[in-house]
PDB file of C-alpha atoms in Angstrom:
ATOM      1  CA  ASP D   1      22.866 -62.135   2.714  1.00  0.00           C
ATOM      2  CA  HIS D   2      20.338 -59.474   1.838  1.00  0.00           C
ATOM      3  CA  PRO D   3      17.077 -60.347   0.103  1.00  0.00           C
ATOM      4  CA  VAL D   4      16.760 -58.691  -3.291  1.00  0.00           C
ATOM      5  CA  MET D   5      13.974 -56.119  -3.379  1.00  0.00           C
ATOM      6  CA  ILE D   6      11.704 -56.871  -6.302  1.00  0.00           C
ATOM      7  CA  THR D   7      10.319 -53.737  -7.950  1.00  0.00           C
ATOM      8  CA  THR D   8       8.428 -53.113 -11.148  1.00  0.00           C
ATOM      9  CA  ALA D   9      11.804 -52.279 -12.753  1.00  0.00           C
ATOM     10  CA  HIS D  10      12.659 -55.997 -12.564  1.00  0.00           C
ATOM     11  CA  PHE D  11       9.572 -57.049 -14.546  1.00  0.00           C
ATOM     12  CA  VAL D  12      10.075 -57.047 -18.302  1.00  0.00           C
ATOM     13  CA  TYR D  13       6.921 -56.803 -20.397  1.00  0.00           C
ATOM     14  CA  THR D  14       5.454 -54.827 -23.300  1.00  0.00           C
ATOM     15  CA  ASN D  15       5.477 -51.467 -21.452  1.00  0.00           C
ATOM     16  CA  HIS D  16       8.879 -52.027 -19.811  1.00  0.00           C
ATOM     17  CA  THR D  17      11.063 -53.844 -22.313  1.00  0.00           C
ATOM     18  CA  THR D  18      14.474 -53.953 -20.565  1.00  0.00           C
ATOM     19  CA  SER D  19      15.619 -55.135 -17.123  1.00  0.00           C
ATOM     20  CA  PRO D  20      17.753 -52.788 -14.948  1.00  0.00           C
ATOM     21  CA  ASP D  21      20.929 -54.807 -15.685  1.00  0.00           C
ATOM     22  CA  GLY D  22      20.176 -54.919 -19.435  1.00  0.00           C
ATOM     23  CA  ALA D  23      20.162 -58.722 -19.382  1.00  0.00           C
ATOM     24  CA  VAL D  24      16.506 -59.189 -20.368  1.00  0.00           C
ATOM     25  CA  VAL D  25      14.970 -57.460 -23.402  1.00  0.00           C
ATOM     26  CA  HIS D  26      11.390 -57.864 -24.682  1.00  0.00           C
ATOM     27  CA  SER D  27      10.799 -57.330 -28.422  1.00  0.00           C
ATOM     28  CA  GLY D  28       7.464 -55.584 -27.851  1.00  0.00           C
ATOM     29  CA  ASP D  29       3.792 -56.482 -28.097  1.00  0.00           C
ATOM     30  CA  ASN D  30       2.412 -58.251 -31.155  1.00  0.00           C
ATOM     31  CA  ARG D  31      -1.372 -58.217 -30.871  1.00  0.00           C
ATOM     32  CA  THR D  32      -2.139 -59.627 -34.312  1.00  0.00           C
ATOM     33  CA  GLY D  33      -0.060 -62.815 -34.358  1.00  0.00           C
ATOM     34  CA  ASP D  34       0.045 -62.588 -38.134  1.00  0.00           C
ATOM     35  CA  LYS D  35       3.776 -62.549 -38.793  1.00  0.00           C
ATOM     36  CA  ASP D  36       5.868 -65.623 -39.547  1.00  0.00           C
ATOM     37  CA  GLY D  37       7.941 -67.222 -36.799  1.00  0.00           C
ATOM     38  CA  ASP D  38       7.887 -66.190 -33.163  1.00  0.00           C
ATOM     39  CA  ASP D  39       5.546 -63.234 -32.551  1.00  0.00           C
ATOM     40  CA  GLU D  40       7.261 -61.921 -29.427  1.00  0.00           C
ATOM     41  CA  VAL D  41      10.801 -62.618 -28.289  1.00  0.00           C
ATOM     42  CA  ILE D  42      12.418 -62.179 -24.890  1.00  0.00           C
ATOM     43  CA  THR D  43      16.200 -62.231 -25.145  1.00  0.00           C
ATOM     44  CA  VAL D  44      18.160 -63.086 -21.995  1.00  0.00           C
ATOM     45  CA  ASP D  45      21.928 -62.552 -21.785  1.00  0.00           C
ATOM     46  CA  LEU D  46      22.693 -64.793 -18.797  1.00  0.00           C
ATOM     47  CA  GLY D  47      26.186 -63.282 -18.482  1.00  0.00           C
ATOM     48  CA  LYS D  48      24.636 -59.890 -17.637  1.00  0.00           C
ATOM     49  CA  VAL D  49      22.137 -61.110 -15.020  1.00  0.00           C
ATOM     50  CA  GLU D  50      22.831 -59.662 -11.569  1.00  0.00           C
ATOM     51  CA  ALA D  51      24.453 -62.235  -9.271  1.00  0.00           C
ATOM     52  CA  GLU D  52      21.600 -61.951  -6.741  1.00  0.00           C
ATOM     53  CA  VAL D  53      19.006 -63.114  -9.265  1.00  0.00           C
ATOM     54  CA  MET D  54      18.232 -66.792  -8.733  1.00  0.00           C
ATOM     55  CA  GLU D  55      15.069 -67.239 -10.808  1.00  0.00           C
ATOM     56  CA  MET D  56      13.286 -65.603 -13.726  1.00  0.00           C
ATOM     57  CA  PRO D  57       9.683 -66.811 -14.118  1.00  0.00           C
ATOM     58  CA  ILE D  58       8.281 -66.639 -17.659  1.00  0.00           C
ATOM     59  CA  VAL D  59       4.682 -65.501 -17.368  1.00  0.00           C
ATOM     60  CA  VAL D  60       2.188 -64.587 -20.075  1.00  0.00           C
ATOM     61  CA  THR D  61      -0.974 -62.605 -19.346  1.00  0.00           C
ATOM     62  CA  ILE D  62      -3.862 -61.431 -21.510  1.00  0.00           C
ATOM     63  CA  HIS D  63      -4.037 -57.634 -21.421  1.00  0.00           C
ATOM     64  CA  ASP D  64      -7.425 -56.434 -20.095  1.00  0.00           C
ATOM     65  CA  ALA D  65      -8.695 -60.023 -20.044  1.00  0.00           C
ATOM     66  CA  ASP D  66     -11.588 -59.196 -17.681  1.00  0.00           C
ATOM     67  CA  VAL D  67     -12.803 -56.252 -19.762  1.00  0.00           C
ATOM     68  CA  ARG D  68     -12.455 -58.162 -23.022  1.00  0.00           C
ATOM     69  CA  ARG D  69     -13.798 -61.384 -21.478  1.00  0.00           C
ATOM     70  CA  GLN D  70     -10.877 -63.334 -22.907  1.00  0.00           C
ATOM     71  CA  THR D  71      -9.105 -66.421 -21.606  1.00  0.00           C
ATOM     72  CA  PHE D  72      -6.296 -68.632 -22.860  1.00  0.00           C
ATOM     73  CA  GLY D  73      -8.977 -71.070 -24.030  1.00  0.00           C
ATOM     74  CA  MET D  74      -9.491 -68.595 -26.910  1.00  0.00           C
ATOM     75  CA  VAL D  75      -5.797 -68.479 -27.828  1.00  0.00           C
ATOM     76  CA  THR D  76      -4.447 -70.880 -30.435  1.00  0.00           C
ATOM     77  CA  ASP D  77      -0.883 -71.871 -31.265  1.00  0.00           C
ATOM     78  CA  ALA D  78       0.663 -70.334 -28.120  1.00  0.00           C
ATOM     79  CA  TYR D  79       4.041 -71.681 -27.091  1.00  0.00           C
ATOM     80  CA  VAL D  80       7.325 -70.846 -25.420  1.00  0.00           C
ATOM     81  CA  LYS D  81      10.625 -71.963 -26.887  1.00  0.00           C
ATOM     82  CA  VAL D  82      13.981 -71.532 -25.203  1.00  0.00           C
ATOM     83  CA  TYR D  83      16.799 -71.238 -27.728  1.00  0.00           C
ATOM     84  CA  ASN D  84      20.564 -71.234 -27.401  1.00  0.00           C
ATOM     85  CA  ASP D  85      21.196 -68.042 -29.356  1.00  0.00           C
ATOM     86  CA  GLU D  86      24.684 -69.121 -30.447  1.00  0.00           C
ATOM     87  CA  THR D  87      23.579 -72.440 -31.988  1.00  0.00           C
ATOM     88  CA  ASN D  88      19.866 -71.645 -32.632  1.00  0.00           C
ATOM     89  CA  GLU D  89      19.165 -75.007 -30.934  1.00  0.00           C
ATOM     90  CA  VAL D  90      15.822 -75.355 -29.128  1.00  0.00           C
ATOM     91  CA  ILE D  91      16.736 -76.221 -25.529  1.00  0.00           C
ATOM     92  CA  ALA D  92      13.176 -76.500 -24.237  1.00  0.00           C
ATOM     93  CA  GLU D  93       9.692 -76.068 -25.675  1.00  0.00           C
ATOM     94  CA  TYR D  94       6.296 -75.774 -24.054  1.00  0.00           C
ATOM     95  CA  ASP D  95       3.022 -75.723 -26.019  1.00  0.00           C
ATOM     96  CA  LEU D  96      -0.196 -74.333 -24.605  1.00  0.00           C
ATOM     97  CA  ASP D  97      -2.861 -76.990 -24.399  1.00  0.00           C
ATOM     98  CA  GLU D  98      -6.596 -76.622 -23.846  1.00  0.00           C
ATOM     99  CA  ASP D  99      -6.518 -77.022 -20.046  1.00  0.00           C
ATOM    100  CA  TYR D 100      -6.500 -73.226 -19.587  1.00  0.00           C
ATOM    101  CA  SER D 101      -9.974 -72.321 -20.845  1.00  0.00           C
ATOM    102  CA  ASP D 102     -10.735 -70.170 -17.774  1.00  0.00           C
ATOM    103  CA  LYS D 103      -7.211 -68.793 -17.140  1.00  0.00           C
ATOM    104  CA  THR D 104      -5.945 -65.278 -17.936  1.00  0.00           C
ATOM    105  CA  ALA D 105      -2.305 -65.752 -16.847  1.00  0.00           C
ATOM    106  CA  LEU D 106       0.124 -68.605 -17.409  1.00  0.00           C
ATOM    107  CA  GLN D 107       3.520 -69.331 -15.968  1.00  0.00           C
ATOM    108  CA  PHE D 108       5.041 -71.295 -18.823  1.00  0.00           C
ATOM    109  CA  GLY D 109       8.310 -71.903 -17.021  1.00  0.00           C
ATOM    110  CA  SER D 110      11.296 -70.469 -15.178  1.00  0.00           C
ATOM    111  CA  LEU D 111      14.948 -69.905 -15.805  1.00  0.00           C
ATOM    112  CA  TYR D 112      16.697 -70.623 -12.537  1.00  0.00           C
ATOM    113  CA  ARG D 113      20.228 -70.845 -11.169  1.00  0.00           C
ATOM    114  CA  LYS D 114      21.398 -74.082  -9.550  1.00  0.00           C
ATOM    115  CA  ASP D 115      24.964 -75.045  -8.708  1.00  0.00           C
ATOM    116  CA  GLY D 116      26.201 -71.970 -10.587  1.00  0.00           C
ATOM    117  CA  GLU D 117      24.446 -72.934 -13.834  1.00  0.00           C
ATOM    118  CA  TRP D 118      21.274 -71.652 -15.486  1.00  0.00           C
ATOM    119  CA  ARG D 119      18.538 -74.175 -16.185  1.00  0.00           C
ATOM    120  CA  PHE D 120      14.996 -74.074 -17.596  1.00  0.00           C
ATOM    121  CA  GLN D 121      11.990 -75.742 -16.000  1.00  0.00           C
ATOM    122  CA  ALA D 122       8.572 -75.981 -17.677  1.00  0.00           C
ATOM    123  CA  VAL D 123       5.844 -75.075 -15.177  1.00  0.00           C
ATOM    124  CA  GLY D 124       2.514 -74.826 -17.017  1.00  0.00           C
ATOM    125  CA  ALA D 125       0.555 -73.225 -14.168  1.00  0.00           C
ATOM    126  CA  GLY D 126      -2.594 -71.275 -15.019  1.00  0.00           C
ATOM    127  CA  PHE D 127      -4.088 -68.463 -12.938  1.00  0.00           C
ATOM    128  CA  LYS D 128      -7.075 -66.124 -13.008  1.00  0.00           C
ATOM    129  CA  LEU D 129      -4.901 -63.039 -12.486  1.00  0.00           C
ATOM    130  CA  ASN D 130      -3.928 -59.861 -14.305  1.00  0.00           C
ATOM    131  CA  LEU D 131      -0.322 -58.626 -14.619  1.00  0.00           C
ATOM    132  CA  ALA D 132      -0.444 -56.325 -11.559  1.00  0.00           C
ATOM    133  CA  THR D 133      -1.873 -59.077  -9.347  1.00  0.00           C
ATOM    134  CA  PHE D 134       0.728 -61.536 -10.600  1.00  0.00           C
ATOM    135  CA  ILE D 135       3.546 -59.088  -9.787  1.00  0.00           C
ATOM    136  CA  ARG D 136       2.205 -58.709  -6.245  1.00  0.00           C
ATOM    137  CA  LYS D 137       1.896 -62.506  -5.938  1.00  0.00           C
ATOM    138  CA  LEU D 138       5.615 -62.807  -6.722  1.00  0.00           C
ATOM    139  CA  GLY D 139       6.445 -60.271  -3.992  1.00  0.00           C
ATOM    140  CA  GLY D 140       6.790 -57.181  -6.152  1.00  0.00           C
ATOM    141  CA  THR D 141       5.230 -53.763  -5.901  1.00  0.00           C
ATOM    142  CA  VAL D 142       3.216 -52.023  -8.591  1.00  0.00           C
TER     143      VAL D 142
END
């Protein structure tokens, strides 16, 4: 067994919208939040995910939070929903609550592989980190 080298190519976000295997695609940044429905969508085709990938954390950060002096305490109506794309059924849902008034990054949850099946786990962990620091925390390079 060889450990998988995590590089910035594996992180999907507004400036890098597709994973190397094409399994994860980000719809792009919506900074206004003024459209109906979900503002940003990350589509994951689990059948395309490389076999070595065991977990995909779902993390949201506030761009330039330090410069703008913004935290998730200022964000309203933030949530993550995991849908089955074939049935449009909501498999899991996590709403942001007010416990993150001093946090600039949130790990809402993770998709992970167990016993050959993909599962979702809500995490709800807040951090005072920016995107680059979070990538390094997960073992990646920037």
